[in-house]
Tab-separated table of C-alpha atoms and ligand atoms in Angstrom:
chain	number	residue	atom	x	y	z
I	1	UNK	CA	7.299	-35.267	259.044
I	2	UNK	CA	4.977	-35.494	261.980
I	3	UNK	CA	1.811	-33.481	261.385
I	4	UNK	CA	1.726	-32.295	264.976
I	5	UNK	CA	4.996	-30.412	264.510
I	6	UNK	CA	4.795	-26.597	264.551
I	7	UNK	CA	4.844	-26.278	260.756
I	8	UNK	CA	1.615	-25.469	258.924
I	9	UNK	CA	1.283	-27.529	255.741
I	10	UNK	CA	-0.592	-25.850	252.953
I	11	UNK	CA	-1.339	-26.126	249.260
I	12	UNK	CA	-1.125	-28.796	246.591
I	13	UNK	CA	2.103	-29.199	244.589
I	14	UNK	CA	2.645	-31.234	241.472
I	15	UNK	CA	6.008	-32.301	240.081
I	16	UNK	CA	6.023	-31.141	236.460
I	17	UNK	CA	8.521	-32.896	234.197
I	18	UNK	CA	10.604	-31.545	231.337
I	19	UNK	CA	12.821	-32.967	228.654
I	20	UNK	CA	15.326	-30.770	226.802
I	21	UNK	CA	13.661	-27.769	228.440
I	22	UNK	CA	10.152	-28.622	227.163
I	23	UNK	CA	7.416	-29.328	229.680
I	24	UNK	CA	6.210	-32.918	229.212
I	25	UNK	CA	2.497	-33.692	228.608
I	26	UNK	CA	2.150	-35.789	231.770
I	27	UNK	CA	2.531	-32.543	233.768
I	28	UNK	CA	-0.830	-31.364	232.434
I	29	UNK	CA	-2.567	-34.542	233.614
I	30	UNK	CA	-1.205	-33.848	237.095
I	31	UNK	CA	-2.503	-30.281	236.882
I	32	UNK	CA	-6.031	-31.603	236.326
I	33	UNK	CA	-5.715	-33.883	239.369
I	34	UNK	CA	-4.075	-31.178	241.464
I	35	UNK	CA	-6.603	-28.493	240.516
I	36	UNK	CA	-9.526	-30.705	241.576
I	37	UNK	CA	-7.897	-31.392	244.950
I	38	UNK	CA	-6.891	-27.756	245.518
I	39	UNK	CA	-10.412	-26.542	244.703
I	40	UNK	CA	-11.939	-29.108	247.067
I	41	UNK	CA	-9.589	-27.969	249.851
I	42	UNK	CA	-9.960	-24.280	248.981
I	43	UNK	CA	-6.204	-23.927	248.590
I	44	UNK	CA	-3.625	-23.112	245.916
I	45	UNK	CA	-2.056	-25.332	243.273
I	46	UNK	CA	1.655	-25.015	242.508
I	47	UNK	CA	3.885	-26.822	240.027
I	48	UNK	CA	7.542	-27.443	240.785
I	49	UNK	CA	9.900	-28.240	237.956
I	50	UNK	CA	13.634	-28.927	237.757
I	51	UNK	CA	15.818	-28.594	234.671
I	52	UNK	CA	18.125	-26.379	232.652
I	53	UNK	CA	16.993	-23.462	230.478
I	54	UNK	CA	13.360	-24.518	230.755
I	55	UNK	CA	11.207	-22.966	228.044
I	56	UNK	CA	9.427	-19.915	229.535
I	57	UNK	CA	6.336	-20.503	227.380
I	58	UNK	CA	6.118	-23.952	228.958
I	59	UNK	CA	6.126	-22.417	232.443
I	60	UNK	CA	3.338	-20.026	231.415
I	61	UNK	CA	1.426	-22.989	229.977
I	62	UNK	CA	1.484	-24.601	233.427
I	63	UNK	CA	-0.240	-21.453	234.721
I	64	UNK	CA	-2.674	-21.428	231.772
I	65	UNK	CA	-3.579	-25.032	232.604
I	66	UNK	CA	-4.404	-24.474	236.250
I	67	UNK	CA	-1.323	-23.750	238.392
I	68	UNK	CA	-1.452	-20.673	240.629
I	69	UNK	CA	2.313	-20.734	241.047
I	70	UNK	CA	5.253	-22.336	239.234
I	71	UNK	CA	8.567	-22.864	241.017
I	72	UNK	CA	11.325	-23.626	238.496
I	73	UNK	CA	14.730	-24.617	239.854
I	74	UNK	CA	17.448	-24.547	237.230
I	75	UNK	CA	21.077	-25.561	236.780
I	76	UNK	CA	23.069	-27.203	233.990
I	77	UNK	CA	23.394	-30.276	236.237
I	78	UNK	CA	19.577	-30.606	236.312
I	79	UNK	CA	19.239	-30.929	232.533
I	80	UNK	CA	18.833	-34.708	232.788
I	81	UNK	CA	17.118	-36.503	235.646
I	82	UNK	CA	19.549	-37.660	238.325
I	83	UNK	CA	17.969	-38.606	241.608
I	84	UNK	CA	20.394	-37.023	244.079
I	85	UNK	CA	20.480	-33.413	242.790
I	86	UNK	CA	16.763	-33.504	241.925
I	87	UNK	CA	15.927	-34.754	245.424
I	88	UNK	CA	18.131	-32.133	247.108
I	89	UNK	CA	16.424	-29.350	245.128
I	90	UNK	CA	12.961	-30.799	245.741
I	91	UNK	CA	13.628	-30.939	249.484
I	92	UNK	CA	14.497	-27.231	249.324
I	93	UNK	CA	11.130	-26.490	247.690
I	94	UNK	CA	9.324	-28.521	250.364
I	95	UNK	CA	11.252	-26.650	253.060
I	96	UNK	CA	10.337	-23.326	251.420
I	97	UNK	CA	6.596	-23.902	250.880
I	98	UNK	CA	5.522	-26.796	253.178
I	99	UNK	CA	3.000	-28.313	250.755
I	100	UNK	CA	0.205	-30.396	252.262
I	101	UNK	CA	0.037	-32.657	249.186
I	102	UNK	CA	2.646	-33.530	246.532
I	103	UNK	CA	1.686	-35.414	243.368
I	104	UNK	CA	4.052	-36.794	240.748
I	105	UNK	CA	3.454	-38.990	237.734
I	106	UNK	CA	4.312	-42.675	238.058
I	107	UNK	CA	6.959	-42.253	235.362
I	108	UNK	CA	10.585	-43.308	235.714
I	109	UNK	CA	11.332	-39.882	237.208
I	110	UNK	CA	8.351	-39.846	239.589
I	111	UNK	CA	8.791	-43.437	240.696
I	112	UNK	CA	12.466	-42.854	241.469
I	113	UNK	CA	12.347	-39.385	242.987
I	114	UNK	CA	9.238	-39.554	245.173
I	115	UNK	CA	10.271	-42.537	247.363
I	116	UNK	CA	13.728	-41.015	247.794
I	117	UNK	CA	12.252	-37.699	248.952
I	118	UNK	CA	9.514	-39.361	251.056
I	119	UNK	CA	12.130	-41.245	253.062
I	120	UNK	CA	14.096	-38.041	253.705
I	121	UNK	CA	10.893	-36.304	254.857
I	122	UNK	CA	9.609	-39.255	256.924
I	123	UNK	CA	6.402	-38.901	254.925
I	124	UNK	CA	3.991	-41.494	253.553
I	125	UNK	CA	3.845	-42.271	249.829
I	126	UNK	CA	1.310	-44.200	247.782
I	127	UNK	CA	2.587	-45.352	244.398
I	128	UNK	CA	0.615	-45.630	241.167
I	129	UNK	CA	-2.740	-44.157	242.245
I	130	UNK	CA	-5.602	-44.290	239.767
I	131	UNK	CA	-7.949	-42.023	241.752
I	132	UNK	CA	-7.500	-39.288	244.342
I	133	UNK	CA	-10.027	-37.546	246.567
I	134	UNK	CA	-10.264	-35.495	249.738
I	135	UNK	CA	-11.897	-37.048	252.814
I	136	UNK	CA	-14.816	-34.852	253.825
I	137	UNK	CA	-14.294	-34.534	257.586
I	138	UNK	CA	-10.533	-34.698	257.979
I	139	UNK	CA	-9.370	-33.124	254.718
I	140	UNK	CA	-6.917	-36.024	254.342
I	141	UNK	CA	-5.900	-37.113	250.858
I	142	UNK	CA	-7.528	-40.407	249.862
I	143	UNK	CA	-5.043	-42.248	247.663
I	144	UNK	CA	-6.786	-44.955	245.687
I	145	UNK	CA	-4.978	-47.690	243.786
I	146	UNK	CA	-5.434	-51.302	242.688
I	147	UNK	CA	-3.963	-53.771	245.186
I	148	UNK	CA	-3.551	-57.529	245.662
I	149	UNK	CA	-2.936	-58.164	241.983
I	150	UNK	CA	-5.682	-55.779	240.924
I	151	UNK	CA	-8.436	-57.695	242.725
I	152	UNK	CA	-9.334	-54.840	245.078
I	153	UNK	CA	-9.111	-51.066	245.088
I	154	UNK	CA	-7.313	-49.906	248.223
I	155	UNK	CA	-7.871	-46.451	249.728
I	156	UNK	CA	-4.800	-45.277	251.598
I	157	UNK	CA	-4.389	-42.173	253.742
I	158	UNK	CA	-1.603	-40.561	255.704
I	159	UNK	CA	-3.341	-38.928	258.674
I	160	UNK	CA	-0.339	-38.265	260.908
I	161	UNK	CA	2.439	-37.161	258.576
I	162	UNK	CA	2.980	-34.412	256.057
I	163	UNK	CA	3.361	-33.881	253.176
I	164	UNK	CA	0.939	-36.464	251.772
I	165	UNK	CA	2.716	-37.863	248.719
I	166	UNK	CA	1.372	-39.909	245.817
I	167	UNK	CA	2.411	-40.925	242.338
I	168	UNK	CA	-0.357	-41.090	239.760
I	169	UNK	CA	-0.648	-43.449	236.823
I	170	UNK	CA	0.070	-41.626	233.556
I	171	UNK	CA	-2.938	-41.475	231.214
I	172	UNK	CA	-5.372	-42.224	234.032
I	173	UNK	CA	-6.949	-38.807	233.408
I	174	UNK	CA	-7.060	-36.267	230.596
I	175	UNK	CA	-4.704	-33.276	230.537
I	176	UNK	CA	-6.031	-30.042	232.045
I	177	UNK	CA	-7.566	-27.657	229.552
I	178	UNK	CA	-5.758	-24.456	228.761
I	179	UNK	CA	-7.369	-21.146	229.708
I	180	UNK	CA	-5.427	-18.391	227.950
I	181	UNK	CA	-4.728	-15.323	230.037
I	182	UNK	CA	-4.871	-17.113	233.424
I	183	UNK	CA	-2.549	-15.357	235.802
I	184	UNK	CA	-0.158	-16.814	238.330
I	185	UNK	CA	3.277	-16.412	239.825
I	186	UNK	CA	6.379	-17.852	238.143
I	187	UNK	CA	9.397	-18.182	240.443
I	188	UNK	CA	12.649	-19.062	238.666
I	189	UNK	CA	15.549	-19.832	240.969
I	190	UNK	CA	19.077	-21.088	240.432
I	191	UNK	CA	19.866	-24.315	242.256
I	192	UNK	CA	22.532	-23.780	244.944
I	193	UNK	CA	25.828	-25.382	243.898
I	194	UNK	CA	25.974	-27.577	247.001
I	195	UNK	CA	22.735	-29.309	245.960
I	196	UNK	CA	24.097	-30.550	242.656
I	197	UNK	CA	26.574	-33.216	243.678
I	198	UNK	CA	25.729	-36.877	243.202
I	199	UNK	CA	27.211	-40.314	242.792
I	200	UNK	CA	25.557	-40.952	239.433
I	201	UNK	CA	26.870	-39.412	236.236
I	202	UNK	CA	24.853	-38.795	233.079
I	203	UNK	CA	26.833	-40.291	230.187
I	204	UNK	CA	24.526	-40.367	227.195
I	205	UNK	CA	20.870	-40.328	226.205
I	206	UNK	CA	19.782	-42.987	223.718
I	207	UNK	CA	16.331	-42.293	222.279
I	208	UNK	CA	13.829	-45.126	221.902
I	209	UNK	CA	13.080	-44.896	218.192
I	210	UNK	CA	10.281	-47.458	217.982
I	211	UNK	CA	7.643	-45.877	215.713
I	212	UNK	CA	4.633	-45.912	218.036
I	213	UNK	CA	4.570	-45.640	221.795
I	214	UNK	CA	1.398	-47.254	223.013
I	215	UNK	CA	0.780	-44.712	225.776
I	216	UNK	CA	1.267	-41.707	223.496
I	217	UNK	CA	-0.431	-43.073	220.380
I	218	UNK	CA	-3.429	-41.221	218.951
I	219	UNK	CA	-4.830	-44.441	217.548
I	220	UNK	CA	-4.515	-47.917	219.071
I	221	UNK	CA	-5.580	-51.243	217.544
I	222	UNK	CA	-5.906	-53.988	220.146
I	223	UNK	CA	-6.096	-57.717	219.566
I	224	UNK	CA	-7.858	-60.003	222.028
I	225	UNK	CA	-8.161	-63.766	222.348
I	226	UNK	CA	-10.675	-63.705	219.491
I	227	UNK	CA	-7.620	-63.525	217.212
I	228	UNK	CA	-7.284	-67.267	218.027
I	229	UNK	CA	-3.560	-67.853	217.356
I	230	UNK	CA	-0.240	-66.038	217.192
I	231	UNK	CA	0.008	-66.124	213.396
I	232	UNK	CA	-3.264	-64.179	213.183
I	233	UNK	CA	-1.878	-61.171	215.076
I	234	UNK	CA	-0.847	-59.932	211.621
I	235	UNK	CA	-4.552	-59.208	210.952
I	236	UNK	CA	-4.447	-56.606	213.744
I	237	UNK	CA	-0.931	-55.438	212.864
I	238	UNK	CA	-1.949	-54.726	209.272
I	239	UNK	CA	-4.973	-52.707	210.377
I	240	UNK	CA	-2.706	-50.839	212.823
I	241	UNK	CA	-0.295	-50.031	210.014
I	242	UNK	CA	-3.093	-48.815	207.745
I	243	UNK	CA	-4.397	-46.584	210.551
I	244	UNK	CA	-0.885	-45.436	211.520
I	245	UNK	CA	-1.700	-46.839	214.942
I	246	UNK	CA	0.119	-48.579	217.787
I	247	UNK	CA	-0.651	-52.256	218.388
I	248	UNK	CA	-1.931	-53.335	221.803
I	249	UNK	CA	-3.151	-56.608	223.288
I	250	UNK	CA	-5.313	-58.043	226.034
I	251	UNK	CA	-3.640	-60.082	228.743
I	252	UNK	CA	-4.963	-63.311	227.220
I	253	UNK	CA	-2.923	-62.567	224.103
I	254	UNK	CA	0.211	-61.722	226.092
I	255	UNK	CA	-0.130	-64.744	228.396
I	256	UNK	CA	-0.254	-66.966	225.311
I	257	UNK	CA	2.960	-65.379	223.993
I	258	UNK	CA	1.267	-64.016	220.853
I	259	UNK	CA	2.529	-60.506	221.690
I	260	UNK	CA	4.989	-59.326	224.330
I	261	UNK	CA	4.109	-57.691	227.662
I	262	UNK	CA	4.878	-54.084	226.556
I	263	UNK	CA	1.777	-54.426	224.331
I	264	UNK	CA	-0.561	-55.285	227.220
I	265	UNK	CA	-3.337	-52.838	228.025
I	266	UNK	CA	-5.253	-52.985	231.286
I	267	UNK	CA	-4.970	-53.084	235.025
I	268	UNK	CA	-1.713	-55.012	235.027
I	269	UNK	CA	-0.508	-53.469	231.765
I	270	UNK	CA	-0.537	-49.987	230.272
I	271	UNK	CA	-3.219	-47.318	230.440
I	272	UNK	CA	-4.025	-45.651	227.135
I	273	UNK	CA	-6.239	-42.678	226.258
I	274	UNK	CA	-6.054	-42.505	222.454
I	275	UNK	CA	-8.424	-40.540	220.257
I	276	UNK	CA	-9.410	-43.873	218.692
I	277	UNK	CA	-9.303	-47.379	220.231
I	278	UNK	CA	-10.182	-50.319	217.969
I	279	UNK	CA	-10.676	-53.654	219.765
I	280	UNK	CA	-10.646	-56.863	217.704
I	281	UNK	CA	-11.967	-59.920	219.546
I	282	UNK	CA	-11.633	-58.291	222.973
I	283	UNK	CA	-14.414	-59.189	225.439
I	284	UNK	CA	-14.053	-56.073	227.626
I	285	UNK	CA	-13.225	-57.527	231.043
I	286	UNK	CA	-13.164	-55.074	233.934
I	287	UNK	CA	-9.371	-55.400	234.065
I	288	UNK	CA	-9.007	-54.547	230.387
I	289	UNK	CA	-11.456	-51.631	230.620
I	290	UNK	CA	-9.333	-50.167	233.434
I	291	UNK	CA	-6.631	-49.493	230.854
I	292	UNK	CA	-8.659	-48.060	227.978
I	293	UNK	CA	-12.105	-46.824	228.941
I	294	UNK	CA	-11.049	-43.160	228.906
I	295	UNK	CA	-10.288	-43.451	225.156
I	296	UNK	CA	-12.106	-40.768	223.198
I	297	UNK	CA	-13.804	-43.056	220.670
I	298	UNK	CA	-14.049	-46.812	221.159
I	299	UNK	CA	-14.733	-49.151	218.246
I	300	UNK	CA	-15.258	-52.830	219.066
I	301	UNK	CA	-15.533	-55.843	216.772
I	302	UNK	CA	-16.878	-58.976	218.438
I	303	UNK	CA	-19.008	-61.925	217.331
I	304	UNK	CA	-20.861	-61.929	220.662
I	305	UNK	CA	-23.546	-59.225	220.744
I	306	UNK	CA	-23.572	-59.439	224.554
I	307	UNK	CA	-19.814	-58.861	224.939
I	308	UNK	CA	-19.113	-56.402	227.757
I	309	UNK	CA	-16.983	-54.192	225.528
I	310	UNK	CA	-20.119	-53.039	223.706
I	311	UNK	CA	-21.210	-51.306	226.926
I	312	UNK	CA	-18.360	-48.802	226.574
I	313	UNK	CA	-18.095	-48.798	222.758
I	314	UNK	CA	-19.139	-45.765	220.719
I	315	UNK	CA	-19.279	-47.934	217.603
I	316	UNK	CA	-19.982	-51.637	218.066
I	317	UNK	CA	-19.675	-54.075	215.178
I	318	UNK	CA	-21.167	-57.513	215.842
I	319	UNK	CA	-19.249	-59.678	213.431
I	320	UNK	CA	-16.222	-61.773	212.605
I	321	UNK	CA	-12.966	-59.866	212.970
I	322	UNK	CA	-11.425	-62.016	210.229
I	323	UNK	CA	-13.888	-60.483	207.767
I	324	UNK	CA	-14.148	-56.975	209.176
I	325	UNK	CA	-10.502	-56.128	209.946
I	326	UNK	CA	-9.123	-57.101	206.485
I	327	UNK	CA	-12.001	-55.206	204.817
I	328	UNK	CA	-11.174	-52.082	206.868
I	329	UNK	CA	-7.457	-52.465	206.103
I	330	UNK	CA	-8.132	-52.785	202.368
I	331	UNK	CA	-10.449	-49.741	202.390
I	332	UNK	CA	-7.899	-47.615	204.281
I	333	UNK	CA	-5.089	-48.658	201.944
I	334	UNK	CA	-7.274	-47.734	198.987
I	335	UNK	CA	-7.957	-44.281	200.457
I	336	UNK	CA	-4.219	-43.753	201.030
I	337	UNK	CA	-3.430	-44.831	197.492
I	338	UNK	CA	-6.141	-42.572	196.019
I	339	UNK	CA	-4.820	-39.644	198.044
I	340	UNK	CA	-1.246	-40.195	196.887
I	341	UNK	CA	-2.227	-40.440	193.199
I	342	UNK	CA	-4.310	-37.233	193.323
I	343	UNK	CA	-1.389	-35.248	194.855
X	1	LIG	C1	-5.486	-59.442	238.626
X	1	LIG	C2	-5.826	-59.472	237.177
X	1	LIG	C3	-5.244	-58.545	236.335
X	1	LIG	C4	-5.574	-58.557	234.975
X	1	LIG	N1	-5.011	-57.622	234.147
X	1	LIG	C5	-5.397	-57.582	232.861
X	1	LIG	C6	-4.890	-56.581	231.983
X	1	LIG	O1	-4.049	-55.750	232.337
X	1	LIG	N2	-5.331	-56.565	230.710
X	1	LIG	C7	-6.250	-57.470	230.228
X	1	LIG	O2	-6.616	-57.386	229.042
X	1	LIG	N3	-6.713	-58.434	231.042
X	1	LIG	C8	-6.309	-58.526	232.326
X	1	LIG	N4	-6.765	-59.525	233.109
X	1	LIG	C9	-7.502	-60.646	232.472
X	1	LIG	C10	-8.968	-60.358	232.250
X	1	LIG	O3	-9.714	-60.776	233.386
X	1	LIG	C11	-9.505	-61.126	231.023
X	1	LIG	O4	-9.234	-62.504	231.178
X	1	LIG	C12	-8.905	-60.662	229.699
X	1	LIG	O5	-8.970	-59.256	229.593
X	1	LIG	C13	-9.690	-61.271	228.554
X	1	LIG	O6	-9.005	-61.049	227.358
X	1	LIG	P1	-9.744	-61.136	225.975
X	1	LIG	O7	-10.852	-60.149	225.939
X	1	LIG	O8	-8.721	-61.076	224.916
X	1	LIG	O9	-10.276	-62.650	225.962
X	1	LIG	P2	-11.722	-63.246	226.153
X	1	LIG	O10	-12.358	-62.735	227.380
X	1	LIG	O11	-11.583	-64.704	226.000
X	1	LIG	O12	-12.545	-62.645	224.931
X	1	LIG	C14	-12.348	-62.999	223.592
X	1	LIG	C15	-13.467	-62.329	222.814
X	1	LIG	O13	-13.268	-62.561	221.425
X	1	LIG	C16	-14.550	-62.719	220.820
X	1	LIG	N5	-14.341	-63.430	219.564
X	1	LIG	C17	-14.029	-64.739	219.376
X	1	LIG	N6	-13.868	-64.993	218.056
X	1	LIG	C18	-14.076	-63.827	217.405
X	1	LIG	C19	-14.051	-63.447	216.029
X	1	LIG	N7	-13.764	-64.326	215.067
X	1	LIG	N8	-14.332	-62.158	215.720
X	1	LIG	C20	-14.643	-61.245	216.672
X	1	LIG	N9	-14.685	-61.565	217.992
X	1	LIG	C21	-14.391	-62.833	218.349
X	1	LIG	C22	-15.355	-63.485	221.848
X	1	LIG	O14	-16.740	-63.298	221.650
X	1	LIG	C23	-14.857	-62.871	223.156
X	1	LIG	O15	-15.694	-61.799	223.562
X	1	LIG	C24	-6.466	-59.527	234.467
X	1	LIG	C25	-7.040	-60.459	235.341
X	1	LIG	C26	-6.728	-60.426	236.679
X	1	LIG	C27	-7.369	-61.423	237.607
């Protein structure tokens, strides 16, 4: 909507997500982003959430992690994400509170819902931001994201329209920390029946039962071009198995067809923030670092002592991955075996 209209736009809202009534972790990343923006603007942070029988502890956790207010809209029809009823209910929340800024995660839900709502509101939307800030003089939201194939970082703003809307790359920041006993307002409202119609019907949910999701994995082993050929990916895969880790790859590995695109980490792949990242034969290009440098502990194995990855590594091993990775795998397997025999 045009900013010059009579309405006063105020506060930062995030779109929290739920599944089966449980608040999803990505919501807490948005709370960290939203809290920083709200504090800079001297305004409030609210979380809106849509679902059915949403766990009340989850709503309180949103408050504990930084929200001043939670607005939960519930109906049986909102149990699973369907764009039309979700959008109708979200438009009601916007109409009720007139938020200045709305953030959602660049998940399937966020990427589908936000453009739909932005069009209805005649508002601007920047997709897949990796950074957000507030412009000092104007107070406008600076929405920063890679552009032109990742070769530049573009800063986008929406000076004339409100709300300012952005989706944010999952895992591009850490979740907000919990502060027990934080107080805030929780508003639970039933969705009006006339908001729940839609042309899409939810038939069935089929869970993805692959053992390790790269983005959610605690430990990630990544193979780079130093692995030399497709057959050698097993060296990384075996270490990943021994560490109970997900297997990732640099773009060089994916471009050569040694692993598929869902394994790619970096600017044009996935962003990961595991507790432990182990890079085997990865040089540490700026584009790769964009997808992993917020990992808690980074271990890198590379024959080149000057490799860029050592600049971000907590533990750097200058050496041949074909010696080091199998030795680590064997040692880990031995530990597992010893543990199982002493039980
Ligand atoms: C627009 C754009 C987007 C991009 N997006 C991505 C992205 O999402 N993800 C990504 O990864 N890249 C991306 N890239 C590519 C990126 O620029 C690099 O080319 C790529 O990350 C390099 O991959 P690598 O480290 O596996 O290979 P290399 O840079 O070739 O490094 C291989 C490393 O292996 C080491 N090595 C060799 N043999 C051994 C051995 N026996 N033991 C140990 N170490 C060894 C070498 O010393 C070297 O450091 C992008 C590029 C562009 C232009």
